[in-house]
């Protein structure tokens, strides 16, 4: 079976996240995010370029959870898709894009945190069976105390 892939985006939360509820009761989290850009120079050094800012939205239960966990300045990685949007600002039509995040989490490479692995009440099943999980967990581990072989 092939690997399922989606678009992803990373950056930092640039504005305070704003949670709203639609008329039909759906949760929507919105924030602007920034992305830093760099150019590699011939010397091997990097020059920081202008930071760009974009829109991100999350819906449903994911919006509620992200609202509890994210704050301005947090680094994140999100999976989802880009979506074209049209709206009015000061009576003028504005065209733009937003990233619709289906999943979002802190960037482990830039964030210190603790992980709580206790089961959540009513947590969604991940699609694997207990037998599949046990089979994965019981796979032999590579030995870490093996002396490297020398080649001649």
mmCIF file of N, CA and C in Angstrom, residues 35-107:
data_model
loop_
_atom_site.group_PDB
_atom_site.id
_atom_site.type_symbol
_atom_site.label_atom_id
_atom_site.label_comp_id
_atom_site.label_asym_id
_atom_site.label_seq_id
_atom_site.Cartn_x
_atom_site.Cartn_y
_atom_site.Cartn_z
ATOM 1 N N UNK A 35 6.685 32.788 8.564
ATOM 2 C CA UNK A 35 7.703 31.862 8.087
ATOM 3 C C UNK A 35 8.974 32.655 7.825
ATOM 4 N N UNK A 36 10.055 32.225 8.483
ATOM 5 C CA UNK A 36 11.341 32.860 8.262
ATOM 6 C C UNK A 36 11.985 32.241 7.025
ATOM 7 N N UNK A 37 12.667 33.049 6.256
ATOM 8 C CA UNK A 37 13.314 32.580 5.034
ATOM 9 C C UNK A 37 14.793 32.941 5.078
ATOM 10 N N UNK A 38 15.619 32.060 4.520
ATOM 11 C CA UNK A 38 17.062 32.254 4.520
ATOM 12 C C UNK A 38 17.618 31.948 3.137
ATOM 13 N N UNK A 39 18.724 32.608 2.811
ATOM 14 C CA UNK A 39 19.438 32.347 1.554
ATOM 15 C C UNK A 39 20.834 31.864 1.918
ATOM 16 N N UNK A 40 21.232 30.768 1.304
ATOM 17 C CA UNK A 40 22.588 30.241 1.526
ATOM 18 C C UNK A 40 23.559 31.009 0.641
ATOM 19 N N UNK A 41 24.605 31.491 1.261
ATOM 20 C CA UNK A 41 25.624 32.253 0.536
ATOM 21 C C UNK A 41 26.733 31.310 0.058
ATOM 22 N N UNK A 42 27.550 31.770 -0.898
ATOM 23 C CA UNK A 42 28.646 30.957 -1.423
ATOM 24 C C UNK A 42 29.636 30.573 -0.330
ATOM 25 N N UNK A 43 29.758 31.396 0.702
ATOM 26 C CA UNK A 43 30.686 31.130 1.800
ATOM 27 C C UNK A 43 30.180 30.017 2.722
ATOM 28 N N UNK A 44 28.926 29.598 2.502
ATOM 29 C CA UNK A 44 28.332 28.587 3.363
ATOM 30 C C UNK A 44 27.494 29.183 4.485
ATOM 31 N N UNK A 45 27.565 30.490 4.653
ATOM 32 C CA UNK A 45 26.749 31.148 5.674
ATOM 33 C C UNK A 45 25.336 31.375 5.140
ATOM 34 N N UNK A 46 24.446 31.817 6.014
ATOM 35 C CA UNK A 46 23.065 32.068 5.633
ATOM 36 C C UNK A 46 22.710 33.519 5.923
ATOM 37 N N UNK A 47 21.948 34.118 5.033
ATOM 38 C CA UNK A 47 21.440 35.468 5.226
ATOM 39 C C UNK A 47 19.940 35.375 5.431
ATOM 40 N N UNK A 48 19.451 35.970 6.521
ATOM 41 C CA UNK A 48 18.014 35.938 6.777
ATOM 42 C C UNK A 48 17.323 36.940 5.861
ATOM 43 N N UNK A 49 16.273 36.474 5.204
ATOM 44 C CA UNK A 49 15.470 37.307 4.323
ATOM 45 C C UNK A 49 14.228 37.775 5.067
ATOM 46 N N UNK A 50 13.347 38.464 4.384
ATOM 47 C CA UNK A 50 12.135 38.991 5.010
ATOM 48 C C UNK A 50 11.194 37.843 5.419
ATOM 49 N N UNK A 51 10.654 37.942 6.617
ATOM 50 C CA UNK A 51 9.676 36.971 7.102
ATOM 51 C C UNK A 51 8.355 37.220 6.385
ATOM 52 N N UNK A 52 7.691 36.145 5.964
ATOM 53 C CA UNK A 52 6.376 36.278 5.336
ATOM 54 C C UNK A 52 5.309 35.831 6.327
ATOM 55 N N UNK A 53 4.092 36.374 6.164
ATOM 56 C CA UNK A 53 2.991 36.070 7.069
ATOM 57 C C UNK A 53 1.793 35.556 6.281
ATOM 58 N N UNK A 54 1.108 34.561 6.857
ATOM 59 C CA UNK A 54 0.026 33.869 6.169
ATOM 60 C C UNK A 54 -1.107 33.570 7.153
ATOM 61 N N UNK A 55 -2.225 33.067 6.631
ATOM 62 C CA UNK A 55 -3.398 32.744 7.441
ATOM 63 C C UNK A 55 -3.498 31.233 7.627
ATOM 64 N N UNK A 56 -3.912 30.803 8.825
ATOM 65 C CA UNK A 56 -4.123 29.388 9.103
ATOM 66 C C UNK A 56 -5.439 29.235 9.854
ATOM 67 N N UNK A 57 -6.223 28.223 9.476
ATOM 68 C CA UNK A 57 -7.465 27.893 10.171
ATOM 69 C C UNK A 57 -7.489 26.409 10.503
ATOM 70 N N UNK A 58 -8.148 26.084 11.598
ATOM 71 C CA UNK A 58 -8.355 24.708 12.038
ATOM 72 C C UNK A 58 -9.819 24.616 12.427
ATOM 73 N N UNK A 59 -10.468 23.490 12.143
ATOM 74 C CA UNK A 59 -11.892 23.343 12.433
ATOM 75 C C UNK A 59 -12.172 22.199 13.399
ATOM 76 N N UNK A 60 -13.348 22.225 14.013
ATOM 77 C CA UNK A 60 -13.853 21.128 14.834
ATOM 78 C C UNK A 60 -13.094 20.933 16.125
ATOM 79 N N UNK A 61 -13.022 19.668 16.547
ATOM 80 C CA UNK A 61 -12.357 19.325 17.805
ATOM 81 C C UNK A 61 -10.877 19.716 17.771
ATOM 82 N N UNK A 62 -10.249 19.596 16.608
ATOM 83 C CA UNK A 62 -8.845 20.001 16.477
ATOM 84 C C UNK A 62 -8.677 21.485 16.795
ATOM 85 N N UNK A 63 -9.662 22.308 16.425
ATOM 86 C CA UNK A 63 -9.606 23.742 16.731
ATOM 87 C C UNK A 63 -9.645 23.968 18.235
ATOM 88 N N UNK A 64 -10.508 23.242 18.924
ATOM 89 C CA UNK A 64 -10.618 23.381 20.380
ATOM 90 C C UNK A 64 -9.305 22.990 21.059
ATOM 91 N N UNK A 65 -8.752 21.850 20.665
ATOM 92 C CA UNK A 65 -7.511 21.374 21.271
ATOM 93 C C UNK A 65 -6.344 22.311 20.969
ATOM 94 N N UNK A 66 -6.241 22.779 19.730
ATOM 95 C CA UNK A 66 -5.161 23.692 19.362
ATOM 96 C C UNK A 66 -5.288 25.007 20.126
ATOM 97 N N UNK A 67 -6.509 25.466 20.338
ATOM 98 C CA UNK A 67 -6.715 26.703 21.090
ATOM 99 C C UNK A 67 -6.210 26.571 22.525
ATOM 100 N N UNK A 68 -6.342 25.374 23.105
ATOM 101 C CA UNK A 68 -5.864 25.135 24.466
ATOM 102 C C UNK A 68 -4.339 25.059 24.526
ATOM 103 N N UNK A 69 -3.703 24.663 23.437
ATOM 104 C CA UNK A 69 -2.279 24.335 23.476
ATOM 105 C C UNK A 69 -1.353 25.346 22.812
ATOM 106 N N UNK A 70 -1.875 26.208 21.951
ATOM 107 C CA UNK A 70 -1.016 27.119 21.206
ATOM 108 C C UNK A 70 -1.156 28.554 21.672
ATOM 109 N N UNK A 71 -0.040 29.267 21.628
ATOM 110 C CA UNK A 71 -0.002 30.683 21.987
ATOM 111 C C UNK A 71 0.901 31.404 20.993
ATOM 112 N N UNK A 72 0.755 32.693 20.948
ATOM 113 C CA UNK A 72 1.593 33.525 20.090
ATOM 114 C C UNK A 72 3.067 33.218 20.371
ATOM 115 N N UNK A 73 3.829 32.994 19.301
ATOM 116 C CA UNK A 73 5.249 32.694 19.420
ATOM 117 C C UNK A 73 5.588 31.221 19.313
ATOM 118 N N UNK A 74 4.602 30.321 19.470
ATOM 119 C CA UNK A 74 4.863 28.884 19.385
ATOM 120 C C UNK A 74 5.247 28.477 17.967
ATOM 121 N N UNK A 75 6.185 27.538 17.860
ATOM 122 C CA UNK A 75 6.569 26.951 16.573
ATOM 123 C C UNK A 75 5.716 25.712 16.329
ATOM 124 N N UNK A 76 5.244 25.539 15.097
ATOM 125 C CA UNK A 76 4.332 24.441 14.795
ATOM 126 C C UNK A 76 4.646 23.815 13.445
ATOM 127 N N UNK A 77 4.072 22.627 13.264
ATOM 128 C CA UNK A 77 4.033 21.947 11.968
ATOM 129 C C UNK A 77 2.591 21.519 11.773
ATOM 130 N N UNK A 78 2.041 21.763 10.586
ATOM 131 C CA UNK A 78 0.643 21.426 10.325
ATOM 132 C C UNK A 78 0.524 20.670 9.004
ATOM 133 N N UNK A 79 -0.479 19.790 8.962
ATOM 134 C CA UNK A 79 -0.792 19.012 7.766
ATOM 135 C C UNK A 79 -2.170 19.431 7.297
ATOM 136 N N UNK A 80 -2.333 19.625 6.008
ATOM 137 C CA UNK A 80 -3.640 20.020 5.484
ATOM 138 C C UNK A 80 -3.550 20.409 4.029
ATOM 139 N N UNK A 81 -4.134 21.572 3.696
ATOM 140 C CA UNK A 81 -4.141 22.020 2.306
ATOM 141 C C UNK A 81 -4.344 23.536 2.239
ATOM 142 N N UNK A 82 -3.913 24.123 1.111
ATOM 143 C CA UNK A 82 -4.127 25.542 0.864
ATOM 144 C C UNK A 82 -5.511 25.742 0.281
ATOM 145 N N UNK A 83 -6.095 26.878 0.620
ATOM 146 C CA UNK A 83 -7.456 27.172 0.181
ATOM 147 C C UNK A 83 -7.536 28.644 -0.204
ATOM 148 N N UNK A 84 -8.082 28.948 -1.377
ATOM 149 C CA UNK A 84 -8.273 30.340 -1.793
ATOM 150 C C UNK A 84 -9.464 30.925 -1.055
ATOM 151 N N UNK A 85 -9.331 32.176 -0.622
ATOM 152 C CA UNK A 85 -10.411 32.846 0.101
ATOM 153 C C UNK A 85 -10.663 34.221 -0.499
ATOM 154 N N UNK A 86 -11.905 34.682 -0.399
ATOM 155 C CA UNK A 86 -12.304 36.030 -0.801
ATOM 156 C C UNK A 86 -13.083 36.630 0.353
ATOM 157 N N UNK A 87 -12.755 37.871 0.702
ATOM 158 C CA UNK A 87 -13.487 38.546 1.760
ATOM 159 C C UNK A 87 -13.378 40.054 1.538
ATOM 160 N N UNK A 88 -14.121 40.814 2.338
ATOM 161 C CA UNK A 88 -14.074 42.273 2.251
ATOM 162 C C UNK A 88 -13.334 42.831 3.437
ATOM 163 N N UNK A 89 -12.473 43.817 3.171
ATOM 164 C CA UNK A 89 -11.780 44.536 4.227
ATOM 165 C C UNK A 89 -11.941 46.025 3.914
ATOM 166 N N UNK A 90 -12.542 46.737 4.833
ATOM 167 C CA UNK A 90 -12.799 48.167 4.658
ATOM 168 C C UNK A 90 -13.565 48.437 3.364
ATOM 169 N N UNK A 91 -14.528 47.554 3.073
ATOM 170 C CA UNK A 91 -15.375 47.724 1.896
ATOM 171 C C UNK A 91 -14.730 47.325 0.587
ATOM 172 N N UNK A 92 -13.493 46.838 0.623
ATOM 173 C CA UNK A 92 -12.782 46.452 -0.592
ATOM 174 C C UNK A 92 -12.633 44.939 -0.661
ATOM 175 N N UNK A 93 -12.852 44.354 -1.841
ATOM 176 C CA UNK A 93 -12.668 42.895 -1.966
ATOM 177 C C UNK A 93 -11.192 42.521 -1.847
ATOM 178 N N UNK A 94 -10.927 41.447 -1.126
ATOM 179 C CA UNK A 94 -9.561 40.965 -0.925
ATOM 180 C C UNK A 94 -9.517 39.494 -1.318
ATOM 181 N N UNK A 95 -8.541 39.138 -2.126
ATOM 182 C CA UNK A 95 -8.306 37.745 -2.508
ATOM 183 C C UNK A 95 -7.067 37.271 -1.771
ATOM 184 N N UNK A 96 -7.088 36.034 -1.308
ATOM 185 C CA UNK A 96 -5.920 35.522 -0.609
ATOM 186 C C UNK A 96 -5.955 34.017 -0.481
ATOM 187 N N UNK A 97 -5.030 33.506 0.303
ATOM 188 C CA UNK A 97 -4.958 32.074 0.571
ATOM 189 C C UNK A 97 -4.835 31.854 2.060
ATOM 190 N N UNK A 98 -5.371 30.742 2.515
ATOM 191 C CA UNK A 98 -5.193 30.328 3.898
ATOM 192 C C UNK A 98 -4.820 28.859 3.890
ATOM 193 N N UNK A 99 -4.149 28.438 4.936
ATOM 194 C CA UNK A 99 -3.824 27.030 5.080
ATOM 195 C C UNK A 99 -4.847 26.430 6.024
ATOM 196 N N UNK A 100 -5.542 25.388 5.568
ATOM 197 C CA UNK A 100 -6.522 24.683 6.388
ATOM 198 C C UNK A 100 -5.807 23.482 6.994
ATOM 199 N N UNK A 101 -5.578 23.535 8.305
ATOM 200 C CA UNK A 101 -4.848 22.470 8.990
ATOM 201 C C UNK A 101 -5.817 21.396 9.463
ATOM 202 N N UNK A 102 -5.578 20.173 9.037
ATOM 203 C CA UNK A 102 -6.344 19.032 9.541
ATOM 204 C C UNK A 102 -5.712 18.516 10.830
ATOM 205 N N UNK A 103 -4.388 18.614 10.903
ATOM 206 C CA UNK A 103 -3.615 18.208 12.083
ATOM 207 C C UNK A 103 -2.576 19.288 12.338
ATOM 208 N N UNK A 104 -2.290 19.516 13.616
ATOM 209 C CA UNK A 104 -1.306 20.532 13.954
ATOM 210 C C UNK A 104 -0.638 20.152 15.264
ATOM 211 N N UNK A 105 0.647 20.386 15.343
ATOM 212 C CA UNK A 105 1.391 20.083 16.558
ATOM 213 C C UNK A 105 2.591 20.993 16.678
ATOM 214 N N UNK A 106 3.171 21.018 17.858
ATOM 215 C CA UNK A 106 4.362 21.820 18.083
ATOM 216 C C UNK A 106 5.542 21.211 17.324
ATOM 217 N N UNK A 107 6.442 22.047 16.887
ATOM 218 C CA UNK A 107 7.641 21.623 16.171
ATOM 219 C C UNK A 107 8.633 21.081 17.197
#
